[in-house]
C-alpha positions as a Markdown table, in Angstrom:
| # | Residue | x | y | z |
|---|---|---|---|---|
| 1 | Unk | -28.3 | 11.1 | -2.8 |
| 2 | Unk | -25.4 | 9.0 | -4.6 |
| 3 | Unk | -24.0 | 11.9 | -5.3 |
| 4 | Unk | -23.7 | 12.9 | -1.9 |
| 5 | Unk | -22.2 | 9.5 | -0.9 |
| 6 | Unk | -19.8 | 10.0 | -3.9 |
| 7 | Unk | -18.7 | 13.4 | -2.5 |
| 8 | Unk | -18.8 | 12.3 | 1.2 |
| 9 | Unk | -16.0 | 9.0 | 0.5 |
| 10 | Unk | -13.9 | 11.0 | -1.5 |
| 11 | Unk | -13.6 | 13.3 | 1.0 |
| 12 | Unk | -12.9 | 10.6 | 3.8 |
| 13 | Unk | -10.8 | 8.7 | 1.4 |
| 14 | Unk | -8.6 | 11.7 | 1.1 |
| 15 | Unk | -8.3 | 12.6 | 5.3 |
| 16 | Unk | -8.1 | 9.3 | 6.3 |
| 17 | Unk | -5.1 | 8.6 | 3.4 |
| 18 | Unk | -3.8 | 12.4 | 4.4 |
| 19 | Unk | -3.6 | 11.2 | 8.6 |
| 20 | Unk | -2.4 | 8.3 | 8.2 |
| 21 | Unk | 0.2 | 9.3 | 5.7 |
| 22 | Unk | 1.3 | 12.0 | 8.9 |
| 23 | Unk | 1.7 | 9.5 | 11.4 |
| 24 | Unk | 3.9 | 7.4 | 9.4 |
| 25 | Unk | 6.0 | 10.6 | 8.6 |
| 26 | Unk | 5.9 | 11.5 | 11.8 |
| 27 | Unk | 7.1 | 7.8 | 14.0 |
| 28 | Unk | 8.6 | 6.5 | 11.2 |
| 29 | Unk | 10.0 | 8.8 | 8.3 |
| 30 | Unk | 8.4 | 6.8 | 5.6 |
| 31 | Unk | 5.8 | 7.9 | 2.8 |
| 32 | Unk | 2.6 | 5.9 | 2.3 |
| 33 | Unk | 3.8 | 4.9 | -0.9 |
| 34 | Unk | 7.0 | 3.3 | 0.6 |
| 35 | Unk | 5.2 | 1.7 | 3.3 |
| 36 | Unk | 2.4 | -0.2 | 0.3 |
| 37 | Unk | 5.8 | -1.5 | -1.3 |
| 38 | Unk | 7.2 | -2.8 | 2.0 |
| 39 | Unk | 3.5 | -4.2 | 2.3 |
| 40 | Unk | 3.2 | -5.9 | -1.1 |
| 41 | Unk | 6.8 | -7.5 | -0.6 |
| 42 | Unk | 6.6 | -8.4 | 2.9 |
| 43 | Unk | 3.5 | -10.3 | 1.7 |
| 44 | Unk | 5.2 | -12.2 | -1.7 |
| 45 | Unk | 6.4 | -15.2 | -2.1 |
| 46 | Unk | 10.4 | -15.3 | -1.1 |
| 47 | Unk | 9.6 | -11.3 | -0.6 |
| 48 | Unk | 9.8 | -10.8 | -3.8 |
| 49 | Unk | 7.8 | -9.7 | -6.9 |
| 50 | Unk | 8.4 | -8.3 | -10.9 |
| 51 | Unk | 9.2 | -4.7 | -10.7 |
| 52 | Unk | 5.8 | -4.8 | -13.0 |
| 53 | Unk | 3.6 | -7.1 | -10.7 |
| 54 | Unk | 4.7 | -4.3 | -8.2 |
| 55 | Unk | 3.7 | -1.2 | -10.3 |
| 56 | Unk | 0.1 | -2.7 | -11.4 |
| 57 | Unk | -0.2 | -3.4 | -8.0 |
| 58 | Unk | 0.3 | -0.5 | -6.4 |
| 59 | Unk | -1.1 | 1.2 | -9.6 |
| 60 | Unk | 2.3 | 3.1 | -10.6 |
| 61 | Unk | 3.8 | 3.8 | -13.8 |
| 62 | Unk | 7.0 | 1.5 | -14.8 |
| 63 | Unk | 9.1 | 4.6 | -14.0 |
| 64 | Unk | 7.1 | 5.8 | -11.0 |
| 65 | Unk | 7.8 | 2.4 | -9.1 |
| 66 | Unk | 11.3 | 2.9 | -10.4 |
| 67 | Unk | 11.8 | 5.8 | -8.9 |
| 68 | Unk | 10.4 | 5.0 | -5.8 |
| 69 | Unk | 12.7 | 1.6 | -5.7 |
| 70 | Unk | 16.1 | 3.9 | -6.4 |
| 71 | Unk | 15.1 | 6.4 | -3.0 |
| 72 | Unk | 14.2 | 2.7 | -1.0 |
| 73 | Unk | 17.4 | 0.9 | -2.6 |
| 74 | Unk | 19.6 | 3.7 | -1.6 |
| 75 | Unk | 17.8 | 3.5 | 2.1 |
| 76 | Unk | 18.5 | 0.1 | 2.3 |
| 77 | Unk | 15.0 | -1.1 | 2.2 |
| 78 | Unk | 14.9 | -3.1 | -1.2 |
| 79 | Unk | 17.0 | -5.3 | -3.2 |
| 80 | Unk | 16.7 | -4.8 | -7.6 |
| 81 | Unk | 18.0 | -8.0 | -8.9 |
| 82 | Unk | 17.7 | -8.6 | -12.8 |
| 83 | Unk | 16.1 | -12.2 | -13.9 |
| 84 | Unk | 18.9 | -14.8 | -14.6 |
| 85 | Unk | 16.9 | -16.2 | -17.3 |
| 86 | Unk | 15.5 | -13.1 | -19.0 |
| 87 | Unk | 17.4 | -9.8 | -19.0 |
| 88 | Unk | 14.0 | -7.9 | -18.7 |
| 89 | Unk | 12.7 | -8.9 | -15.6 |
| 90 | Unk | 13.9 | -7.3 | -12.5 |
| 91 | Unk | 12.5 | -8.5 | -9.1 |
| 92 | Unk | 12.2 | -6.1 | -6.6 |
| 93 | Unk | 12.7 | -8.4 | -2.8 |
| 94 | Unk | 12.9 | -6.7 | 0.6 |
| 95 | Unk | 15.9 | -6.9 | 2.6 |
| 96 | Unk | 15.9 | -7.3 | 6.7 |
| 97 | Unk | 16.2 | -3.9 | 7.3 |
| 98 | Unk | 12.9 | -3.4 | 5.2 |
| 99 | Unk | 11.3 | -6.0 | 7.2 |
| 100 | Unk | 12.1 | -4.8 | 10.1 |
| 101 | Unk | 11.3 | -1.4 | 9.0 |
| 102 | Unk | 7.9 | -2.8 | 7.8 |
| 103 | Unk | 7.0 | -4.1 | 11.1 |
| 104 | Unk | 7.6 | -1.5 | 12.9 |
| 105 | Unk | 5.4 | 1.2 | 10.7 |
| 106 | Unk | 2.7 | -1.5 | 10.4 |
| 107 | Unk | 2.1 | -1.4 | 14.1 |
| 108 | Unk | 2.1 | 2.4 | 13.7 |
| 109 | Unk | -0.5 | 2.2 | 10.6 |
| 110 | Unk | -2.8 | -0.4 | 11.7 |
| 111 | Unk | -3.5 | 1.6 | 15.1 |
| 112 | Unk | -4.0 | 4.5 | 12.8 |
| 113 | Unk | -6.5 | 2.5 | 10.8 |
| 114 | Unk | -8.9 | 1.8 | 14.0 |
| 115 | Unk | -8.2 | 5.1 | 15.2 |
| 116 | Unk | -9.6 | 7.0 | 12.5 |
| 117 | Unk | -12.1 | 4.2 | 10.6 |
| 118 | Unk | -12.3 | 1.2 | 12.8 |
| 119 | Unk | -13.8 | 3.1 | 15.7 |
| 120 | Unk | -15.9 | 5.3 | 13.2 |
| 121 | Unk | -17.6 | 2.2 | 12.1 |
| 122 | Unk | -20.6 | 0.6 | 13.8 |
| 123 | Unk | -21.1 | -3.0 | 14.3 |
| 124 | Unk | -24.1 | -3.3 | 11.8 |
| 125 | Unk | -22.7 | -1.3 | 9.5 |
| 126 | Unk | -19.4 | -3.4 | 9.3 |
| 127 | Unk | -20.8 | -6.0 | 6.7 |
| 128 | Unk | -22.5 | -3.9 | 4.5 |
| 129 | Unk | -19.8 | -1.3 | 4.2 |
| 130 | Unk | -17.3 | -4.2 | 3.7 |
| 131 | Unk | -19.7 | -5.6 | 0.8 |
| 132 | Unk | -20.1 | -2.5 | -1.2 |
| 133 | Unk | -16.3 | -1.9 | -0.5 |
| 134 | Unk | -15.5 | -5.3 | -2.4 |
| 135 | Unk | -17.9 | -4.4 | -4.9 |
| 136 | Unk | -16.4 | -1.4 | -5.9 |
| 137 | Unk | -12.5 | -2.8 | -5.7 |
| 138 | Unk | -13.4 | -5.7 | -7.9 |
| 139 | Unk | -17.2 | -5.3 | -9.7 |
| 140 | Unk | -16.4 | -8.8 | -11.8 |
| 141 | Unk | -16.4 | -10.8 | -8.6 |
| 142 | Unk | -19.9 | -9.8 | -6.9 |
């Protein structure tokens, strides 16, 4: 039975991630990926965060996140700006056009969410699928 549930969310983890991936593509020429960062430093402080608190956030690889900062840098979307008092820091900080950018894919993503989980969900079922959902994201808290 677990390992049915096991089978059954990876499965729906990988659709849901796969449609909602193709209707930012599609309205708004961005990547999940590129979206999460816009996310992450829409949310920050100032809009802006360590190139590392941005990788173990998003769960990247030091050079992954680079990478994916050059392609967003070069599209306008994000600011690299080296620490003024230590030489290796470098903050990532989204610029207006990434805002802007942000806000219009988040309308586009959060209407995919309810389409294709919100709507899937019952009303009893929201609370205990949100509690087993924290559980698993962060088993030291619950």
């Amino acid at each position: 039975m677990r390992l049915a549930a096991w089978t059954a969310f990876l499965l729906a983890h990988s659709r849901l991630m796969e449609v909602l991936e193709e209707e930012l593509r599609l309205a708004h020429a961005m990547s999940m990926a590129e979206y999460d960062v816009l996310h992450h430093l829409a949310q920050a402080p100032g809009g802006r965060l360590r190139m590392r608190e941005l990788a173990d956030a998003l769960l990247y690889t030091t050079s992954g996140i680079t990478r994916l900062l050059d392609r967003m840098t070069s599209a306008g979307l994000v600011l690299r700006e080296a620490s003024s008092t230590d030489r290796r820091v470098v903050y990532a900080e989204i610029t207006a056009k990434g805002r802007s950018r942000f806000r219009e894919a988040a309308r586009t993503h959060l209407a995919g969410i309810q389409k294709h989980f919100g709507s899937s969900l019952l009303d009893d079922e929201v609370g205990p699928v949100t509690g087993f959902m924290r559980r698993l994201a962060d088993p030291g808290q619950h």
